[in-house]
Tab-separated table of C-alpha atoms in Angstrom:
chain	number	residue	atom	x	y	z
B	1	MET	CA	31.966	-47.780	1.137
B	2	ALA	CA	29.815	-44.724	0.668
B	3	HIS	CA	30.345	-41.692	2.898
B	4	ALA	CA	27.593	-39.311	3.988
B	5	GLN	CA	28.085	-35.719	2.867
B	6	ILE	CA	26.309	-32.609	4.084
B	7	SER	CA	25.335	-30.302	1.242
B	8	LYS	CA	26.375	-26.683	1.494
B	9	TYR	CA	23.086	-25.705	-0.166
B	10	LEU	CA	19.841	-25.031	1.675
B	11	PRO	CA	16.887	-27.388	1.110
B	12	PRO	CA	14.692	-26.130	-1.777
B	13	ASP	CA	11.812	-25.002	0.458
B	14	ILE	CA	13.912	-22.974	2.886
B	15	ASN	CA	13.733	-19.181	2.566
B	16	PRO	CA	16.733	-17.551	4.285
B	17	THR	CA	14.848	-14.257	4.600
B	18	GLN	CA	11.925	-15.828	6.464
B	19	ALA	CA	12.121	-14.975	10.139
B	20	ALA	CA	11.112	-17.370	12.894
B	21	ILE	CA	8.144	-15.570	14.442
B	22	ALA	CA	7.994	-15.471	18.224
B	23	TYR	CA	4.848	-16.723	19.928
B	24	GLY	CA	2.231	-14.698	21.737
B	25	CYS	CA	2.501	-11.043	22.604
B	26	ARG	CA	6.270	-11.064	22.107
B	27	ALA	CA	6.082	-11.513	18.314
B	28	LEU	CA	5.567	-7.898	17.246
B	29	PRO	CA	7.898	-6.225	19.779
B	30	LYS	CA	10.659	-8.615	18.698
B	31	LEU	CA	10.056	-7.845	15.031
B	32	ASN	CA	10.049	-4.118	15.753
B	33	GLU	CA	13.471	-4.476	17.370
B	34	GLU	CA	14.722	-6.414	14.342
B	35	LEU	CA	13.442	-3.726	11.959
B	36	GLN	CA	15.971	-1.407	13.604
B	37	SER	CA	18.870	-3.874	13.363
B	38	GLU	CA	22.083	-2.874	11.605
B	39	ASP	CA	22.207	-6.338	10.007
B	40	LEU	CA	20.615	-6.323	6.545
B	41	LEU	CA	19.395	-9.927	6.610
B	42	THR	CA	17.779	-9.387	10.006
B	43	ARG	CA	15.856	-6.381	8.678
B	44	GLN	CA	14.760	-8.333	5.619
B	45	LYS	CA	13.587	-11.295	7.716
B	46	ALA	CA	11.609	-9.031	10.018
B	47	LEU	CA	9.890	-7.328	7.080
B	48	MET	CA	8.920	-10.664	5.521
B	49	ALA	CA	7.372	-11.821	8.782
B	50	LEU	CA	5.670	-8.496	9.459
B	51	CYS	CA	4.100	-8.499	6.004
B	52	ASP	CA	2.370	-11.802	6.809
B	53	LEU	CA	1.152	-10.575	10.197
B	54	MET	CA	-0.306	-7.294	8.903
B	55	HIS	CA	-3.200	-9.079	7.201
B	56	ASP	CA	-4.795	-9.245	10.661
B	57	PRO	CA	-6.196	-5.856	11.808
B	58	GLU	CA	-5.545	-6.747	15.453
B	59	HIS	CA	-1.860	-7.154	14.659
B	60	VAL	CA	-1.941	-3.854	12.771
B	61	TYR	CA	-3.346	-2.138	15.856
B	62	THR	CA	-0.629	-3.640	18.065
B	63	ALA	CA	2.116	-2.810	15.563
B	64	ILE	CA	1.068	0.836	15.493
B	65	ARG	CA	0.791	0.978	19.280
B	66	ILE	CA	4.352	-0.287	19.851
B	67	GLY	CA	5.918	2.051	17.279
B	68	CYS	CA	6.327	-0.079	14.156
B	69	LEU	CA	5.219	2.780	11.899
B	70	GLU	CA	8.175	4.892	13.001
B	71	SER	CA	10.524	1.982	12.298
B	72	LEU	CA	8.952	1.463	8.875
B	73	LYS	CA	9.209	5.165	8.038
B	74	ALA	CA	12.939	4.972	8.734
B	75	LEU	CA	13.276	1.908	6.484
B	76	LEU	CA	11.749	3.813	3.560
B	77	LYS	CA	15.147	5.543	3.356
B	78	ASP	CA	17.105	2.259	3.333
B	79	THR	CA	19.656	1.906	0.532
B	80	ASN	CA	18.736	-1.754	-0.021
B	81	ASP	CA	16.105	-2.231	-2.738
B	82	LEU	CA	14.472	-5.281	-1.148
B	83	VAL	CA	14.110	-3.489	2.184
B	84	ARG	CA	12.320	-0.546	0.547
B	85	ILE	CA	10.107	-2.848	-1.516
B	86	LYS	CA	9.069	-4.951	1.469
B	87	THR	CA	8.606	-1.861	3.651
B	88	THR	CA	6.190	-0.333	1.155
B	89	GLU	CA	4.443	-3.704	0.868
B	90	VAL	CA	3.951	-3.858	4.642
B	91	LEU	CA	2.539	-0.322	4.591
B	92	TYR	CA	0.228	-1.128	1.683
B	93	VAL	CA	-1.157	-4.166	3.535
B	94	MET	CA	-1.645	-2.048	6.663
B	95	ALA	CA	-3.535	0.519	4.572
B	96	THR	CA	-6.161	-2.077	3.670
B	97	HIS	CA	-7.463	-1.826	7.256
B	98	ASN	CA	-9.241	1.151	8.821
B	99	VAL	CA	-6.924	1.057	11.811
B	100	GLY	CA	-3.951	1.190	9.459
B	101	ARG	CA	-5.326	4.153	7.539
B	102	ASP	CA	-5.947	5.999	10.788
B	103	GLY	CA	-2.370	5.240	11.816
B	104	PHE	CA	-1.057	6.667	8.541
B	105	LEU	CA	-2.738	9.977	9.292
B	106	GLU	CA	-1.648	10.096	12.926
B	107	HIS	CA	1.999	9.287	12.166
B	108	ASP	CA	2.476	11.344	8.971
B	109	VAL	CA	3.184	8.294	6.813
B	110	ILE	CA	1.903	10.083	3.675
B	111	HIS	CA	4.809	12.523	3.763
B	112	ALA	CA	7.336	9.730	4.327
B	113	LEU	CA	5.992	7.714	1.383
B	114	SER	CA	6.027	10.728	-0.936
B	115	PHE	CA	9.830	10.626	-1.132
B	116	LEU	CA	9.586	7.317	-3.019
B	117	LEU	CA	7.416	8.611	-5.872
B	118	SER	CA	10.496	8.482	-8.107
B	119	ASP	CA	12.077	5.356	-6.620
B	120	PRO	CA	13.972	3.379	-9.298
B	121	GLN	CA	12.182	0.160	-8.288
B	122	SER	CA	8.760	-0.115	-9.936
B	123	ALA	CA	7.616	-2.636	-7.302
B	124	CYS	CA	8.322	-0.037	-4.643
B	125	ARG	CA	6.319	2.622	-6.491
B	126	GLU	CA	3.463	0.202	-7.111
B	127	ASN	CA	3.211	-0.635	-3.404
B	128	LEU	CA	3.305	3.075	-2.584
B	129	HIS	CA	0.412	3.810	-4.937
B	130	LEU	CA	-1.549	0.822	-3.635
B	131	ALA	CA	-1.184	2.326	-0.156
B	132	PHE	CA	-2.328	5.744	-1.393
B	133	LYS	CA	-5.272	4.185	-3.248
B	134	HIS	CA	-6.528	2.433	-0.109
B	135	LEU	CA	-5.882	5.480	2.047
B	136	ALA	CA	-7.859	7.699	-0.342
B	137	GLN	CA	-10.964	5.525	0.080
B	138	LEU	CA	-11.314	7.141	3.496
B	139	PRO	CA	-12.460	10.791	3.165
B	140	ALA	CA	-9.954	11.822	5.826
B	141	GLY	CA	-7.274	9.913	3.917
B	142	ALA	CA	-8.073	11.650	0.637
B	143	LYS	CA	-8.012	14.971	2.459
B	144	GLY	CA	-4.673	14.020	4.010
B	145	ILE	CA	-3.166	13.426	0.568
B	146	VAL	CA	-4.564	16.742	-0.671
B	147	ASN	CA	-3.288	18.597	2.397
B	148	SER	CA	0.165	17.087	1.860
B	149	SER	CA	0.313	19.033	-1.448
B	150	LEU	CA	0.892	15.813	-3.385
B	151	ILE	CA	-1.754	16.334	-6.073
B	152	PRO	CA	0.559	18.217	-8.513
B	153	SER	CA	3.131	15.417	-8.203
B	154	LEU	CA	0.506	12.717	-8.742
B	155	VAL	CA	-0.844	14.508	-11.823
B	156	TRP	CA	2.695	14.860	-13.194
B	157	LYS	CA	3.413	11.170	-12.548
B	158	LEU	CA	0.273	10.212	-14.448
B	159	GLN	CA	2.109	11.023	-17.681
B	160	ARG	CA	5.248	9.085	-16.831
B	161	GLU	CA	4.330	5.974	-14.884
B	162	GLU	CA	3.865	2.423	-16.112
B	163	GLU	CA	0.343	1.573	-17.231
B	164	GLY	CA	-0.494	-0.552	-14.188
B	165	ILE	CA	0.588	2.207	-11.830
B	166	GLN	CA	-1.376	4.766	-13.876
B	167	GLU	CA	-4.547	2.859	-12.965
B	168	LEU	CA	-3.720	3.168	-9.260
B	169	LEU	CA	-2.918	6.852	-9.686
B	170	LEU	CA	-6.264	7.492	-11.355
B	171	ASP	CA	-8.112	5.760	-8.510
B	172	THR	CA	-6.305	7.927	-5.972
B	173	LEU	CA	-6.846	11.125	-7.945
B	174	ALA	CA	-10.566	10.458	-8.425
B	175	ALA	CA	-11.046	10.113	-4.663
B	176	CYS	CA	-8.876	13.128	-3.835
B	177	LEU	CA	-10.542	15.379	-6.417
B	178	MET	CA	-13.884	14.737	-4.757
B	179	GLU	CA	-12.419	16.436	-1.692
B	180	ASP	CA	-10.710	19.346	-3.467
B	181	ALA	CA	-9.875	19.742	-7.161
B	182	THR	CA	-8.135	23.130	-6.848
B	183	GLU	CA	-4.515	21.959	-7.057
B	184	ALA	CA	-5.322	19.440	-9.782
B	185	LEU	CA	-6.944	22.096	-11.957
B	186	ALA	CA	-3.899	24.330	-11.487
B	187	SER	CA	-1.639	21.414	-12.522
B	188	ARG	CA	-3.209	20.785	-15.953
B	189	ALA	CA	-5.079	17.716	-14.762
B	190	VAL	CA	-7.830	18.183	-17.357
B	191	PRO	CA	-5.615	17.950	-20.489
B	192	PHE	CA	-3.699	15.050	-18.926
B	193	LEU	CA	-6.938	13.196	-18.171
B	194	LYS	CA	-8.203	14.015	-21.660
B	195	GLU	CA	-5.214	12.145	-23.076
B	196	LYS	CA	-6.066	9.103	-20.954
B	197	LEU	CA	-9.551	9.017	-22.475
B	198	LEU	CA	-7.863	7.917	-25.704
B	199	SER	CA	-5.992	5.008	-24.087
B	200	ALA	CA	-6.340	1.535	-25.591
B	201	ASN	CA	-6.640	0.246	-22.016
B	202	SER	CA	-10.327	0.199	-21.043
B	203	ASN	CA	-9.474	0.354	-17.327
B	204	ILE	CA	-7.584	3.592	-17.866
B	205	ARG	CA	-10.422	5.049	-19.958
B	206	SER	CA	-12.910	4.142	-17.253
B	207	LYS	CA	-10.829	5.516	-14.387
B	208	ALA	CA	-10.021	8.712	-16.321
B	209	THR	CA	-13.718	9.380	-16.922
B	210	GLN	CA	-14.361	8.749	-13.219
B	211	ALA	CA	-11.722	11.341	-12.319
B	212	LEU	CA	-13.273	13.813	-14.758
B	213	ILE	CA	-16.605	13.518	-12.951
B	214	ALA	CA	-14.867	14.823	-9.827
B	215	VAL	CA	-12.985	17.499	-11.791
B	216	SER	CA	-16.257	18.776	-13.243
B	217	ILE	CA	-17.877	19.549	-9.896
B	218	PRO	CA	-16.365	23.052	-9.413
B	219	LEU	CA	-17.083	25.826	-11.925
B	220	GLU	CA	-13.406	26.083	-12.907
B	221	GLY	CA	-13.436	22.385	-13.744
B	222	LYS	CA	-16.455	22.842	-15.998
B	223	ASN	CA	-14.737	25.758	-17.726
B	224	GLN	CA	-11.571	23.739	-18.338
B	225	MET	CA	-13.553	20.806	-19.715
B	226	TRP	CA	-14.885	23.139	-22.419
B	227	GLN	CA	-11.596	24.978	-22.947
B	228	HIS	CA	-9.703	21.729	-23.581
B	229	ASP	CA	-12.380	20.202	-25.844
B	230	VAL	CA	-12.983	17.213	-23.592
B	231	ILE	CA	-16.735	17.080	-24.205
B	232	PRO	CA	-16.617	15.707	-27.798
B	233	ILE	CA	-14.420	12.829	-26.605
B	234	LEU	CA	-16.827	12.066	-23.772
B	235	VAL	CA	-19.716	12.026	-26.254
B	236	HIS	CA	-17.753	9.540	-28.363
B	237	LEU	CA	-17.172	7.366	-25.273
B	238	LEU	CA	-20.934	7.019	-24.812
B	239	LYS	CA	-20.584	4.297	-27.468
B	240	ASP	CA	-17.479	2.696	-25.947
B	241	LYS	CA	-17.437	-1.108	-25.987
B	242	GLU	CA	-17.105	-1.134	-22.188
B	243	GLU	CA	-20.293	-0.284	-20.297
B	244	GLU	CA	-18.409	1.159	-17.329
B	245	VAL	CA	-16.675	3.641	-19.631
B	246	GLN	CA	-20.056	4.589	-21.119
B	247	ALA	CA	-21.575	5.122	-17.682
B	248	ASN	CA	-18.697	7.240	-16.407
B	249	ALA	CA	-18.646	9.315	-19.597
B	250	ALA	CA	-22.365	9.973	-19.171
B	251	GLY	CA	-21.771	10.957	-15.556
B	252	ALA	CA	-19.047	13.410	-16.521
B	253	LEU	CA	-21.223	14.964	-19.222
B	254	MET	CA	-24.150	15.367	-16.868
B	255	GLU	CA	-21.862	16.979	-14.291
B	256	VAL	CA	-20.560	19.477	-16.873
B	257	ARG	CA	-24.158	20.269	-17.821
B	258	GLY	CA	-25.040	20.791	-14.157
B	259	PRO	CA	-25.332	24.061	-12.193
B	260	GLY	CA	-22.563	26.574	-12.666
B	261	ARG	CA	-22.627	27.447	-16.341
B	262	GLY	CA	-25.499	26.211	-18.429
B	263	GLY	CA	-26.205	26.685	-22.086
B	264	HIS	CA	-22.949	25.509	-23.638
B	265	PRO	CA	-23.794	23.988	-27.040
B	266	SER	CA	-21.565	20.924	-26.699
B	267	ALA	CA	-22.793	20.138	-23.217
B	268	ALA	CA	-26.393	20.666	-24.254
B	269	GLY	CA	-25.891	18.436	-27.275
B	270	ALA	CA	-24.285	15.772	-25.134
B	271	THR	CA	-27.210	15.854	-22.743
B	272	ALA	CA	-29.575	15.408	-25.667
B	273	VAL	CA	-27.586	12.368	-26.825
B	274	ILE	CA	-27.737	10.823	-23.352
B	275	LEU	CA	-31.470	11.393	-23.090
B	276	GLU	CA	-32.060	10.030	-26.578
B	277	GLN	CA	-29.976	6.881	-26.115
B	278	GLY	CA	-30.724	6.324	-22.458
B	279	ALA	CA	-27.979	6.710	-19.870
B	280	PRO	CA	-25.704	3.650	-19.815
B	281	GLN	CA	-26.030	1.456	-16.762
B	282	CYS	CA	-22.945	0.358	-14.879
B	283	HIS	CA	-23.065	-3.268	-13.706
């Protein structure tokens, strides 16, 4: 006669880190309490659930109001890799909403995230840079990153990060440099960006040329573009196979040729090339 046995293994569709979310207005306060738990699995469950909820801006507003950002800032220092990864993911999702970006600025989240720029987990760093990228789309957010004195670190990381993260870094830098390029210019941003113009990755070439447009706005940026021989490379990129790269290269060349220091032969020649060929159109 056969005997029924209960398996010691969980059913295949059961995730032990998935928290049971409370109903109604109690959901977020309960999760905030669990974020502060001493039990690792409880913290992980709460982060998984919170990540799902943060796609709704109303939940983001409530989470900020009840103090979740302070709990999340504390979890950025957690010794468990999964906790840090999920914490940065929650913050990145929050940063996709205006209310989340405002909360970042009010609660000094930029400074807290900056300590993970060298985290050993690439997923953690990627989430961090996704958060910074979204934050920088808001002028106040870009200014917040600049005022946190992070630009030298971001420029330095541009040379050392994985290619996918480099793309995020370039997006953030381009937005921040529109606010203030001073620290970037003092951190050798121009020669570093020049190197990225030679990348085999068309996204990196495009984003690097976009950042150089912002770098070229101040007079010192124009001077460094000439000093580091960036202009001949930009002229070459006018014939790049990617139209977005062509358009951004044209924009950077026109910015260098703009008010501040006219008459440079390379810049003048580049302008002539653009006028002769017709400025590329970005679609």
